[in-house]
PDB file of C-alpha atoms and ligand atoms in Angstrom:
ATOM      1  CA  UNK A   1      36.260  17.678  26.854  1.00  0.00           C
ATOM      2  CA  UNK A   2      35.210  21.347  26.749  1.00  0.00           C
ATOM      3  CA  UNK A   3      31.737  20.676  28.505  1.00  0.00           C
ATOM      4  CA  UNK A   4      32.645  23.062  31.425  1.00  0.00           C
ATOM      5  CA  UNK A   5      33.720  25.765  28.689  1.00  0.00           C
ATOM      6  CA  UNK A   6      30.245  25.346  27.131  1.00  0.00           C
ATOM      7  CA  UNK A   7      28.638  24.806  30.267  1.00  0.00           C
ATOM      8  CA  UNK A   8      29.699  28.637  31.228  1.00  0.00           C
ATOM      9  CA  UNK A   9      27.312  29.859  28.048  1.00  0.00           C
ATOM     10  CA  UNK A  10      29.980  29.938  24.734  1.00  0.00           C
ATOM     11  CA  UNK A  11      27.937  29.291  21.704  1.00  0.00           C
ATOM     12  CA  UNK A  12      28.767  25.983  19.659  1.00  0.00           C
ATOM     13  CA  UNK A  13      29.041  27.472  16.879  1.00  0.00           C
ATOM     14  CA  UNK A  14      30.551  31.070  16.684  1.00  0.00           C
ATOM     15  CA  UNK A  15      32.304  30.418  20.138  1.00  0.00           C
ATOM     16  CA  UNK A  16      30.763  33.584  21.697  1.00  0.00           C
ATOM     17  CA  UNK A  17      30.168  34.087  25.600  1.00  0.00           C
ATOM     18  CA  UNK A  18      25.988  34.413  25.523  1.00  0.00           C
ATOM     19  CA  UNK A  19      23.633  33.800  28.768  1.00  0.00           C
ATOM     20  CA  UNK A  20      21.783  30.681  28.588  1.00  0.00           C
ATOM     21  CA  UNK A  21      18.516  31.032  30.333  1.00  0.00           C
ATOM     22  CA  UNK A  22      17.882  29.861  33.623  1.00  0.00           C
ATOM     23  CA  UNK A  23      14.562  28.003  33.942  1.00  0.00           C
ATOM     24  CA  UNK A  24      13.795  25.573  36.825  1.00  0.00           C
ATOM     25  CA  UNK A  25      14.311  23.012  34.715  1.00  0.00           C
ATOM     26  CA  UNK A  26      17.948  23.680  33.753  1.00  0.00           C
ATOM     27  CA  UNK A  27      18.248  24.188  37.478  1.00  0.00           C
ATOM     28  CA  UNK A  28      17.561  21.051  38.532  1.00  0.00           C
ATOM     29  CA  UNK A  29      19.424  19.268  36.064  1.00  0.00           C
ATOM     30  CA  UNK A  30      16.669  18.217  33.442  1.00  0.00           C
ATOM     31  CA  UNK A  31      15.851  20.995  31.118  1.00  0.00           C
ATOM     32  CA  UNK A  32      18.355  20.718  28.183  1.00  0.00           C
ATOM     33  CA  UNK A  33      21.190  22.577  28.143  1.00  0.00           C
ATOM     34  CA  UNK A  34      21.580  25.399  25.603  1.00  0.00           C
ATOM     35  CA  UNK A  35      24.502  25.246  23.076  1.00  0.00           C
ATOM     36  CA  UNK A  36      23.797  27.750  20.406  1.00  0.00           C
ATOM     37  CA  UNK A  37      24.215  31.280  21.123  1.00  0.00           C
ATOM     38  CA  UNK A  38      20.533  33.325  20.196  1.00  0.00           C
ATOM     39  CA  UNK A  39      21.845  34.426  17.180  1.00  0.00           C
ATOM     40  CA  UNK A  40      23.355  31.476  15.874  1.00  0.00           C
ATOM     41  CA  UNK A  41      19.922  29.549  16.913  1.00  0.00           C
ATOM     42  CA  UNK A  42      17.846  31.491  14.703  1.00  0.00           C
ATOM     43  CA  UNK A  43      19.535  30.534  11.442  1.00  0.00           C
ATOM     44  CA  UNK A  44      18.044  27.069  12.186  1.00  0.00           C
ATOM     45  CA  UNK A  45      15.265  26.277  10.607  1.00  0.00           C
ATOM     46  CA  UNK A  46      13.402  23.380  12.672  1.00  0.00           C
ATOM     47  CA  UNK A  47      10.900  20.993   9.717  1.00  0.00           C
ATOM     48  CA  UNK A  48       7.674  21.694  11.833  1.00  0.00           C
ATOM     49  CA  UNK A  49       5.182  22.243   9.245  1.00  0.00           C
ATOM     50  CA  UNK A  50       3.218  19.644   6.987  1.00  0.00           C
ATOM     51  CA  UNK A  51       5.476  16.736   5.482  1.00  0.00           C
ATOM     52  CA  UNK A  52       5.065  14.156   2.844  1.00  0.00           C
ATOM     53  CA  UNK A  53       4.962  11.516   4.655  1.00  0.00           C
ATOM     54  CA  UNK A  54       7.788   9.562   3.436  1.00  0.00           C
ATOM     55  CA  UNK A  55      10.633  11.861   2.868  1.00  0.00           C
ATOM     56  CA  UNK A  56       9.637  14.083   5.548  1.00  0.00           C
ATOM     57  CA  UNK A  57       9.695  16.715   2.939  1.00  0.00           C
ATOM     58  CA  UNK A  58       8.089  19.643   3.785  1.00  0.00           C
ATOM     59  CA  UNK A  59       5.398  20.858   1.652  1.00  0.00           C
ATOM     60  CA  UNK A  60       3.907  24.535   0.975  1.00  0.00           C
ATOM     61  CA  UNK A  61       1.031  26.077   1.634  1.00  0.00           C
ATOM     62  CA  UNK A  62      -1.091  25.825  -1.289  1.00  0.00           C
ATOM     63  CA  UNK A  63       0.492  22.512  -2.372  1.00  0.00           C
ATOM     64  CA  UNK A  64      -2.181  20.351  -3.008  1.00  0.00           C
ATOM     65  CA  UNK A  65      -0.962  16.531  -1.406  1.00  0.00           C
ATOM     66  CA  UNK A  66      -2.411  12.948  -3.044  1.00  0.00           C
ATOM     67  CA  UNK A  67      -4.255  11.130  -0.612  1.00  0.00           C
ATOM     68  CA  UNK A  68      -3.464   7.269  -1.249  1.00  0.00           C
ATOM     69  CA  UNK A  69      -6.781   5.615  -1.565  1.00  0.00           C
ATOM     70  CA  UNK A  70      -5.463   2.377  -0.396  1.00  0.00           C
ATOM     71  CA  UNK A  71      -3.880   3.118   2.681  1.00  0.00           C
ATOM     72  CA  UNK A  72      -3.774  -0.113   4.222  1.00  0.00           C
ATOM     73  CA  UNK A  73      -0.468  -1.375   3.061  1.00  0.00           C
ATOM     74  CA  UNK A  74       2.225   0.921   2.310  1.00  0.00           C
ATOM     75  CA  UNK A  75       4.568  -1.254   0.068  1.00  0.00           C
ATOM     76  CA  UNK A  76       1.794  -1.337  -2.314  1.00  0.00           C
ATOM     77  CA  UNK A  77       0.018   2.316  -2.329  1.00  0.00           C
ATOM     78  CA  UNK A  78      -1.886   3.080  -4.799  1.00  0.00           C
ATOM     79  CA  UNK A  79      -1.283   5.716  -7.811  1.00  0.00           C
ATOM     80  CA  UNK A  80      -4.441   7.945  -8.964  1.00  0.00           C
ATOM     81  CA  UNK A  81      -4.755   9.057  -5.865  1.00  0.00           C
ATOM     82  CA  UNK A  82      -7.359  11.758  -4.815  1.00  0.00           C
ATOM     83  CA  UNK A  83      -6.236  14.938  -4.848  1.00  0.00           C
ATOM     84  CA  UNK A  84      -7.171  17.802  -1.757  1.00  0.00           C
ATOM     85  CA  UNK A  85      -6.067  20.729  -0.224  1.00  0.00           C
ATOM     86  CA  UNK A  86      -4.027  21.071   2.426  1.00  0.00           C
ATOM     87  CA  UNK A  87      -5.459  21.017   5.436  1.00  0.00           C
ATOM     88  CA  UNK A  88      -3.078  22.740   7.902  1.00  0.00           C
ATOM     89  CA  UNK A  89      -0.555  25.646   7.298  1.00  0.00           C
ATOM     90  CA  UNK A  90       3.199  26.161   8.212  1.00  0.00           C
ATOM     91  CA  UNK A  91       3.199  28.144  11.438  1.00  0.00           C
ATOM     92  CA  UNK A  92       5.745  30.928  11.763  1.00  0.00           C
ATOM     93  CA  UNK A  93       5.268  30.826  15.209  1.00  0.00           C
ATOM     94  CA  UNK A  94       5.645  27.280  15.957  1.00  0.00           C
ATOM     95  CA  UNK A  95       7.701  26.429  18.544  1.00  0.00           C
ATOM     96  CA  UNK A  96       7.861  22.655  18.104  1.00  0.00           C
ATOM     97  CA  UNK A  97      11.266  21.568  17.350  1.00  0.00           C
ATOM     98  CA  UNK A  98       9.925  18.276  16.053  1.00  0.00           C
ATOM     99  CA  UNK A  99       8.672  17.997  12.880  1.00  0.00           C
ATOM    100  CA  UNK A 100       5.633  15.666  11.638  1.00  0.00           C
ATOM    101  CA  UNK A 101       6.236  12.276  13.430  1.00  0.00           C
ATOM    102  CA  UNK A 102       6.554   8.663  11.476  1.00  0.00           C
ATOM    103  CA  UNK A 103       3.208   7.336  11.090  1.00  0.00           C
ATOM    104  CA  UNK A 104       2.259   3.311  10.396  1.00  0.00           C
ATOM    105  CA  UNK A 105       0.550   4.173   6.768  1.00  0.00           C
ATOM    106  CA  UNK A 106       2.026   7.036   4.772  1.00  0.00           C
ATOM    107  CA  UNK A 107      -0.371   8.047   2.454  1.00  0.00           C
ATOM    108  CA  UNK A 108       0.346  11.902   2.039  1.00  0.00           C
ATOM    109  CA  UNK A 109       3.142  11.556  -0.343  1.00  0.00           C
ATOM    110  CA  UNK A 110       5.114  14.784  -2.450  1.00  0.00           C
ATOM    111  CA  UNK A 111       5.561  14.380  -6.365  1.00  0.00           C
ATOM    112  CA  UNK A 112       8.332  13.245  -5.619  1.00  0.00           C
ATOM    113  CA  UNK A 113       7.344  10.219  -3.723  1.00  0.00           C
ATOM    114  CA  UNK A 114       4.244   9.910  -6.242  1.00  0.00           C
ATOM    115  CA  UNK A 115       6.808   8.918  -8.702  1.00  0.00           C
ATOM    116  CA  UNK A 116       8.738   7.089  -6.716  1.00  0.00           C
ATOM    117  CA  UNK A 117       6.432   4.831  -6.263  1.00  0.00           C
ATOM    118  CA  UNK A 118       5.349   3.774  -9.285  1.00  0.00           C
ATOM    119  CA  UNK A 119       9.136   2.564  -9.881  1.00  0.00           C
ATOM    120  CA  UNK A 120       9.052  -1.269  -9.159  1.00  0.00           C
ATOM    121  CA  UNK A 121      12.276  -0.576  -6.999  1.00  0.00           C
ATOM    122  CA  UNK A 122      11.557   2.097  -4.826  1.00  0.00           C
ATOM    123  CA  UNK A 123       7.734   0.722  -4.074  1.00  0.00           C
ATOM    124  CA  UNK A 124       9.611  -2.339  -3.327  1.00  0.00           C
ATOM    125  CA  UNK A 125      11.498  -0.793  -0.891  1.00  0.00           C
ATOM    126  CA  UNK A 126      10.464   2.325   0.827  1.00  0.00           C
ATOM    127  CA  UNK A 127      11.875   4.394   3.377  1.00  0.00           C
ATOM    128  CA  UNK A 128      10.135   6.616   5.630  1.00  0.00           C
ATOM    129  CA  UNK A 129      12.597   9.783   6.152  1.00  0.00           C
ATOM    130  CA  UNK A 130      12.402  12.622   8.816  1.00  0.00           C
ATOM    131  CA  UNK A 131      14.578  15.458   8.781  1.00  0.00           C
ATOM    132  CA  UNK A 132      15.693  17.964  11.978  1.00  0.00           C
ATOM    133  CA  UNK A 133      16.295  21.128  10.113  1.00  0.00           C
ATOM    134  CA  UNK A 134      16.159  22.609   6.361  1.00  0.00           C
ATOM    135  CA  UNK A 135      19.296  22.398   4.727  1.00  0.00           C
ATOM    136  CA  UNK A 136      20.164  26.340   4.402  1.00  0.00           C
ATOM    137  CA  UNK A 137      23.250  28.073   4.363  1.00  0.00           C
ATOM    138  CA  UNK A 138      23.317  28.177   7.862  1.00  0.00           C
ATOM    139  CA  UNK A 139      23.158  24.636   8.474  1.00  0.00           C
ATOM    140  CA  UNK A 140      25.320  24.262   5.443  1.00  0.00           C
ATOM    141  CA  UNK A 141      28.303  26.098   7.418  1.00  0.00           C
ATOM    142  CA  UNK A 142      27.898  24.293  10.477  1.00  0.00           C
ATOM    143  CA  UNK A 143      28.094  20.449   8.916  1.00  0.00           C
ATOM    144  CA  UNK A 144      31.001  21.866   6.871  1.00  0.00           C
ATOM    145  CA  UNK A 145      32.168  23.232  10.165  1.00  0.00           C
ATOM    146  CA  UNK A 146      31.667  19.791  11.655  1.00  0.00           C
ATOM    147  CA  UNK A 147      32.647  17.266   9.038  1.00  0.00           C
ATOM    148  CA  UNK A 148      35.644  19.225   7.163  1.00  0.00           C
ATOM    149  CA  UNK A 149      37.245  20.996  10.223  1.00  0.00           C
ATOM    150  CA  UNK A 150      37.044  18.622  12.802  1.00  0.00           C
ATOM    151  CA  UNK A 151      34.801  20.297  15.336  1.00  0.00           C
ATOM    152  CA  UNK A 152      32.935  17.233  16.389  1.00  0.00           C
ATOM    153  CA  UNK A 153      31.728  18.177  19.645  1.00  0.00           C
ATOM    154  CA  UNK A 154      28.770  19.753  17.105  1.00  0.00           C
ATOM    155  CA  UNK A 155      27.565  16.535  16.760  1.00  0.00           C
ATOM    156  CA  UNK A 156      26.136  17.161  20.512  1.00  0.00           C
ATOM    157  CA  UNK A 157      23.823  19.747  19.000  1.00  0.00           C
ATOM    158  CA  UNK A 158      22.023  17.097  17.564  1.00  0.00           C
ATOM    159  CA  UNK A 159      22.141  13.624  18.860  1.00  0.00           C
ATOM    160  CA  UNK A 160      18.944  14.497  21.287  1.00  0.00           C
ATOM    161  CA  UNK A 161      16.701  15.912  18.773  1.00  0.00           C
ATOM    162  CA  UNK A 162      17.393  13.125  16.272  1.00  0.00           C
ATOM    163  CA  UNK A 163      16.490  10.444  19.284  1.00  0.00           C
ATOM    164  CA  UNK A 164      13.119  12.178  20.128  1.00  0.00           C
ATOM    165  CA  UNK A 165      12.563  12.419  16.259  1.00  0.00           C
ATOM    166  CA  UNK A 166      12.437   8.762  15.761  1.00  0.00           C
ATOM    167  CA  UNK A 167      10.145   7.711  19.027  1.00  0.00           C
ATOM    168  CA  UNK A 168       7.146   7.716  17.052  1.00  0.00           C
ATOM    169  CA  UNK A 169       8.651   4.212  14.873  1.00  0.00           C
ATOM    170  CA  UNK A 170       7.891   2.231  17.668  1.00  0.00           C
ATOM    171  CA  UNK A 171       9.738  -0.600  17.707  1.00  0.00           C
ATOM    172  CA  UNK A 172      13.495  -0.523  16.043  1.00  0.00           C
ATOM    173  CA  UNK A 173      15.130  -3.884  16.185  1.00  0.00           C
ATOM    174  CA  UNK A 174      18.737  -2.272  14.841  1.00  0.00           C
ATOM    175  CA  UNK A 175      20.341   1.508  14.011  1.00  0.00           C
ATOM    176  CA  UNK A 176      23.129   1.359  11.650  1.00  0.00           C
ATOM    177  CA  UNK A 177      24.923   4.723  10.394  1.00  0.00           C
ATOM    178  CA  UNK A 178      26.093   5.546   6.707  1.00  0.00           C
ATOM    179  CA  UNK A 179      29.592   4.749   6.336  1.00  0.00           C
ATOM    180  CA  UNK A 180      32.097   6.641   4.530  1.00  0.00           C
ATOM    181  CA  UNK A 181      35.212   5.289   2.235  1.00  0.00           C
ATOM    182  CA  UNK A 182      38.211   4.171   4.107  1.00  0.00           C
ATOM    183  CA  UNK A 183      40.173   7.266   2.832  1.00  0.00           C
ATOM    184  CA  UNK A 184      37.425   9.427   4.057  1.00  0.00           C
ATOM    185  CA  UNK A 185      37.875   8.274   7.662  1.00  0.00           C
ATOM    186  CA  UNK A 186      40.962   8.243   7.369  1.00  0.00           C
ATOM    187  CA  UNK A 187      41.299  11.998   6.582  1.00  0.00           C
ATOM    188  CA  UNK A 188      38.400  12.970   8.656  1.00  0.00           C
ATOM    189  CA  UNK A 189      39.135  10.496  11.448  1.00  0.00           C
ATOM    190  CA  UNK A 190      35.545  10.455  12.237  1.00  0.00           C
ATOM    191  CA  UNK A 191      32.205   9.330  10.356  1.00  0.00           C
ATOM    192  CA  UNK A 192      29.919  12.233  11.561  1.00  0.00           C
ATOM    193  CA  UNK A 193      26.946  10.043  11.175  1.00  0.00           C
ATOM    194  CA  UNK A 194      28.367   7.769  13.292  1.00  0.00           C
ATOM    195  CA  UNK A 195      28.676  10.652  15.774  1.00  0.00           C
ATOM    196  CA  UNK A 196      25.031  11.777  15.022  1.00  0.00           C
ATOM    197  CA  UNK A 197      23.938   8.582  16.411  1.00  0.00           C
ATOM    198  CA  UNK A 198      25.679   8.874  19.602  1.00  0.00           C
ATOM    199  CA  UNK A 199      22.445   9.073  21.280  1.00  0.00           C
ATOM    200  CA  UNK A 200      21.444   5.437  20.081  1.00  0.00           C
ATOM    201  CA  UNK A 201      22.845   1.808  20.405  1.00  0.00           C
ATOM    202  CA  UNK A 202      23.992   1.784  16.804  1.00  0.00           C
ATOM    203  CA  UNK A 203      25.680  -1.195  15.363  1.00  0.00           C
ATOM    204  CA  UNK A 204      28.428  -0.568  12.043  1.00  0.00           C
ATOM    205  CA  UNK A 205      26.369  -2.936   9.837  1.00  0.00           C
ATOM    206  CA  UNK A 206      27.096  -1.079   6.523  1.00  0.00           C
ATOM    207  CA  UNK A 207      30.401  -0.416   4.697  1.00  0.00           C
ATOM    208  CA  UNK A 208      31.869   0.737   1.733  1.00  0.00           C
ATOM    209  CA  UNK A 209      31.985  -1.506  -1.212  1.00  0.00           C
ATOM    210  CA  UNK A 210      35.726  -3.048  -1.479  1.00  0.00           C
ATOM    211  CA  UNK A 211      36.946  -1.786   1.832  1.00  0.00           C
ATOM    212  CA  UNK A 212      39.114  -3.502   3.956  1.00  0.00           C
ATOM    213  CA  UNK A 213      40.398  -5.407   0.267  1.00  0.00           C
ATOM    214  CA  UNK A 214      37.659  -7.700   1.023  1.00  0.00           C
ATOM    215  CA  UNK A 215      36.296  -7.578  -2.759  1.00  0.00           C
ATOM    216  CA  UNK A 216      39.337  -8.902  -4.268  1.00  0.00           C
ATOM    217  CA  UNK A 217      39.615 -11.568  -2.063  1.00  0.00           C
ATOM    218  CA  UNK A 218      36.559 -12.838  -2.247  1.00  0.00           C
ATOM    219  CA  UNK A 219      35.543 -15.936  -5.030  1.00  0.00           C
ATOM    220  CA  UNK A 220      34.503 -14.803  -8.293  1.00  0.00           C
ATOM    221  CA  UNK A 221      30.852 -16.565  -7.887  1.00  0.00           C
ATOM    222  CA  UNK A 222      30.283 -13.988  -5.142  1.00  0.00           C
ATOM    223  CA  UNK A 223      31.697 -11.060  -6.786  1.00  0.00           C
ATOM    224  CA  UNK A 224      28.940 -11.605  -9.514  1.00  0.00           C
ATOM    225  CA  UNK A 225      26.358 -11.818  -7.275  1.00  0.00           C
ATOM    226  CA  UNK A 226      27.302  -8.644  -6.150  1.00  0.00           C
ATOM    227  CA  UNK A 227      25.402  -5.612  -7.521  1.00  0.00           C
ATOM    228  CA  UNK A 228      28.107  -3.798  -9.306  1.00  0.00           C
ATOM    229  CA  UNK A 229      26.325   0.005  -9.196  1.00  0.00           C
ATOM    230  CA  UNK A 230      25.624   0.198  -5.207  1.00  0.00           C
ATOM    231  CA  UNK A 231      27.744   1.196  -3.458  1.00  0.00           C
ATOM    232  CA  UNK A 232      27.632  -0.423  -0.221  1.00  0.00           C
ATOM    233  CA  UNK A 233      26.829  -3.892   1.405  1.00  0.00           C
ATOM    234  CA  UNK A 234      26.588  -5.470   4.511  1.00  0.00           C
ATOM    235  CA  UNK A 235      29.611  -6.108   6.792  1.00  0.00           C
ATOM    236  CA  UNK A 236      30.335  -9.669   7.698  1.00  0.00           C
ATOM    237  CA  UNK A 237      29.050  -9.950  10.624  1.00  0.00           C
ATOM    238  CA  UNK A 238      25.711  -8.361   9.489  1.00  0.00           C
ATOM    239  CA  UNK A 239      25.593 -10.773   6.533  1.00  0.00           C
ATOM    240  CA  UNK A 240      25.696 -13.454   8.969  1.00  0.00           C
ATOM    241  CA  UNK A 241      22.234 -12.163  11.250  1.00  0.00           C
ATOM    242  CA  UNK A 242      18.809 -12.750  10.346  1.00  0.00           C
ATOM    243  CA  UNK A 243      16.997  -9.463   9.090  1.00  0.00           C
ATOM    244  CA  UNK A 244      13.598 -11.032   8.413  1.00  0.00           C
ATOM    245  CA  UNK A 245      10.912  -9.157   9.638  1.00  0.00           C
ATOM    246  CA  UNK A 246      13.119  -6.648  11.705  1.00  0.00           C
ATOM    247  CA  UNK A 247      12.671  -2.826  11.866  1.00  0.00           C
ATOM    248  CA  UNK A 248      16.124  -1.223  10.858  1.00  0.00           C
ATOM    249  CA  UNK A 249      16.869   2.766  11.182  1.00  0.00           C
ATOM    250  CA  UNK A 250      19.754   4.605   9.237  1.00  0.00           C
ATOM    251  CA  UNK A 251      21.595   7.951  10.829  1.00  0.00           C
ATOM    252  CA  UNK A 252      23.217  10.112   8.435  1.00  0.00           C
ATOM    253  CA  UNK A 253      23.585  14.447   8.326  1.00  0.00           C
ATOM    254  CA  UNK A 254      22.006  15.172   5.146  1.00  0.00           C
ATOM    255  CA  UNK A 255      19.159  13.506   2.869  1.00  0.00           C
ATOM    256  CA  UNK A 256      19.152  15.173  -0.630  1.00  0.00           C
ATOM    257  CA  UNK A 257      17.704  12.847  -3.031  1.00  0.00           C
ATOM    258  CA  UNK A 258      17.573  10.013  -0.503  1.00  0.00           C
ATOM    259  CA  UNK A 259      18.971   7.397  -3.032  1.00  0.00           C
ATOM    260  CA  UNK A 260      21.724   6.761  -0.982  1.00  0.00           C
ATOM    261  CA  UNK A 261      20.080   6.004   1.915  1.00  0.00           C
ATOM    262  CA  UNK A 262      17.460   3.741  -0.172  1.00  0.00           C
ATOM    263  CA  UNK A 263      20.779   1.891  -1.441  1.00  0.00           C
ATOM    264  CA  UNK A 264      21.590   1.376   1.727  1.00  0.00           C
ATOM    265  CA  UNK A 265      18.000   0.269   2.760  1.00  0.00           C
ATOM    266  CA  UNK A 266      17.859  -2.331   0.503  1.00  0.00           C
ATOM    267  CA  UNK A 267      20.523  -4.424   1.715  1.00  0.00           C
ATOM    268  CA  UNK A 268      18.448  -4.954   4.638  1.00  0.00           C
ATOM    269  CA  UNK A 269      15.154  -5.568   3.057  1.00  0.00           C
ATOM    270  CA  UNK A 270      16.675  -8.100   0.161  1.00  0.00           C
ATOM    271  CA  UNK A 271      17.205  -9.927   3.639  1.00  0.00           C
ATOM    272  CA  UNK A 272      14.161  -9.802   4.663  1.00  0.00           C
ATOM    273  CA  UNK A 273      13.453  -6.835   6.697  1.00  0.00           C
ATOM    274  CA  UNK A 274      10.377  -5.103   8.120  1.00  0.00           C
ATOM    275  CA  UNK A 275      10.723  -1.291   7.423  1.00  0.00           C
ATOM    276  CA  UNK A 276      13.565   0.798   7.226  1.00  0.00           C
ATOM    277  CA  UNK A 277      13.635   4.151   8.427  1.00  0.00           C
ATOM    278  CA  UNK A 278      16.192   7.033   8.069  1.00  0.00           C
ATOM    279  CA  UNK A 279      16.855  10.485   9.763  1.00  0.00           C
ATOM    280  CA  UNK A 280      19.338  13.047   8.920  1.00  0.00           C
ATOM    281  CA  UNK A 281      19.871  16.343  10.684  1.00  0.00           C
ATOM    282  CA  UNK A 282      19.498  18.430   7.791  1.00  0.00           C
ATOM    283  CA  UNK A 283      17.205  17.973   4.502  1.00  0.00           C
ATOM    284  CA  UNK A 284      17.884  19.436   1.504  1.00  0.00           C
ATOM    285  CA  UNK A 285      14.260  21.328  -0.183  1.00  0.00           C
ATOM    286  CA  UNK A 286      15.644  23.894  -2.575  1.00  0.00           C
ATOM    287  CA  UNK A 287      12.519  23.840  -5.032  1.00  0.00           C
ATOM    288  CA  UNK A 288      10.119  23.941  -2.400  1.00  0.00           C
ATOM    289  CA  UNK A 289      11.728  27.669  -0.958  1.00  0.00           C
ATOM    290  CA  UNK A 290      10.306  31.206  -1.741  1.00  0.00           C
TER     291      UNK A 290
HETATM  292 ZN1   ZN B   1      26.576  31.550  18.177  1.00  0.00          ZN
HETATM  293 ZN1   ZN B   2       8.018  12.668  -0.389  1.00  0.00          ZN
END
């Protein structure tokens, strides 16, 4: 709707007149089009440095990261896992917007991930997760901006970025989104995920647990065989599909402690699936900052 407005250089964010630069690219109708004013760019803070590679979490300098012995299946890795430095170095002068790509075996894993696999759940069901940008305060003010106040054209800041993140997964048989309450889309009267993934051929296979009434309704055998402390399941029509052996990826904004989308992963892979995947614009990494 307000394309020509940005198209004439106002800043997606702060709304101020800037001058987007004028490369032969954006001349000729390929280069991408520049929606943040200079300032308002520079509070981003792209993930291109060294991540564990299974949250995507990006790791410091001097960290020292496990390298999995057994590499060659990553449901089972293995714990005791040698330790060595890091090899490369966060660059303060990258200018790669993309952080470290999906890769077939993760075997550099955070403590985090070192832990989480030795729980019977989360080895059983992992989740490979990259991240656009570090959760700051920045990035903090513009999802608020986005999600609480309506300004959903800032989903269009993203939706190309998290496409090129995922195009080192290979193949992706489905993309679902996160799915809020009904009463949340109701009062937001969008799912920003759901706008996030604007760029893909997403499919609403998740929802809420109990929306729509369905839970009452349904026959107290299947109520028990539903888990009672997740918080989503498959909609009907995704109950219905086969899941075995496909590759699924989950859009949300931000990954935190990832539970949620590894509660939402293992829907799929109780049916069956491949690999799940997530990506998020934003990634919370509080202890790992200066
Ligand atoms: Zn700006
Ligand atoms: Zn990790």
């Amino acid at each position: 709707m307000d394309t020509s407005l940005n198209g004439s250089g106002r800043c997606l964010y702060c709304h101020n007149v800037f001058s987007p630069e004028i490369s032969w690219q954006s001349f000729i109708g390929i280069g991408k089009k520049k929606l943040l004013c200079t300032i308002c760019e520079s509070k981003l803070e792209p993930i291109n440095m060294i991540c564990c590679n299974m949250c995507g979490r990006p790791i410091k300098r001097k960290e020292e990261i496990s390298e999995a012995t057994n590499s060659k299946d990553k449901h089972n890795l293995t714990t005791g896992a040698k330790r060595r430095p890091l090899m490369a170095s966060p660059s303060p002068t990258a200018t790669i917007k993309l952080p470290p790509l999906f890769i077939k075996s993760p075997c550099h894993l955070c403590f985090d991930c070192q832990l989480w696999k030795t729980a019977p759940f989360s080895s059983k069901y992992p989740v490979q997760h990259r991240s656009l940008y570090t959760y700051n305060l920045f990035m903090q003010e513009l999802l608020t901006k986005f999600k609480y106040r309506g300004d959903a054209k800032l989903a269009d800041l993203f939706t190309d970025e998290l496409k090129a993140l995922t195009t080192s997964i290979g193949r992706i048989d489905c993309v679902t989104v996160i799915p809020l309450t009904e009463e949340r889309l109701w009062e937001r009267g969008f799912n920003q995920s759901a706008l996030l993934a604007q760029a893909f051929p997403w499919e609403q296979l998740l929802q809420r647990k109990g929306s729509a009434g369905k839970q009452s309704k349904r026959g107290r055998k299947s109520r028990l065989a539903v888990f009672h402390d997740r918080i989503f399941e498959l909609t009907k029509e995704a109950r219905e599909r086969v899941w075995k052996d496909k590759c699924i990826l989950i859009i949300d904004d931000i990954y935190t402690t990832g539970a949620t989308i590894r509660t939402a992963a293992e829907l799929f892979y109780r049916k069956g699936a491949a690999d799940v995947f997530s990506v998020t614009v934003a990634r919370a990494v509080g202890q790992f900052k200066k």
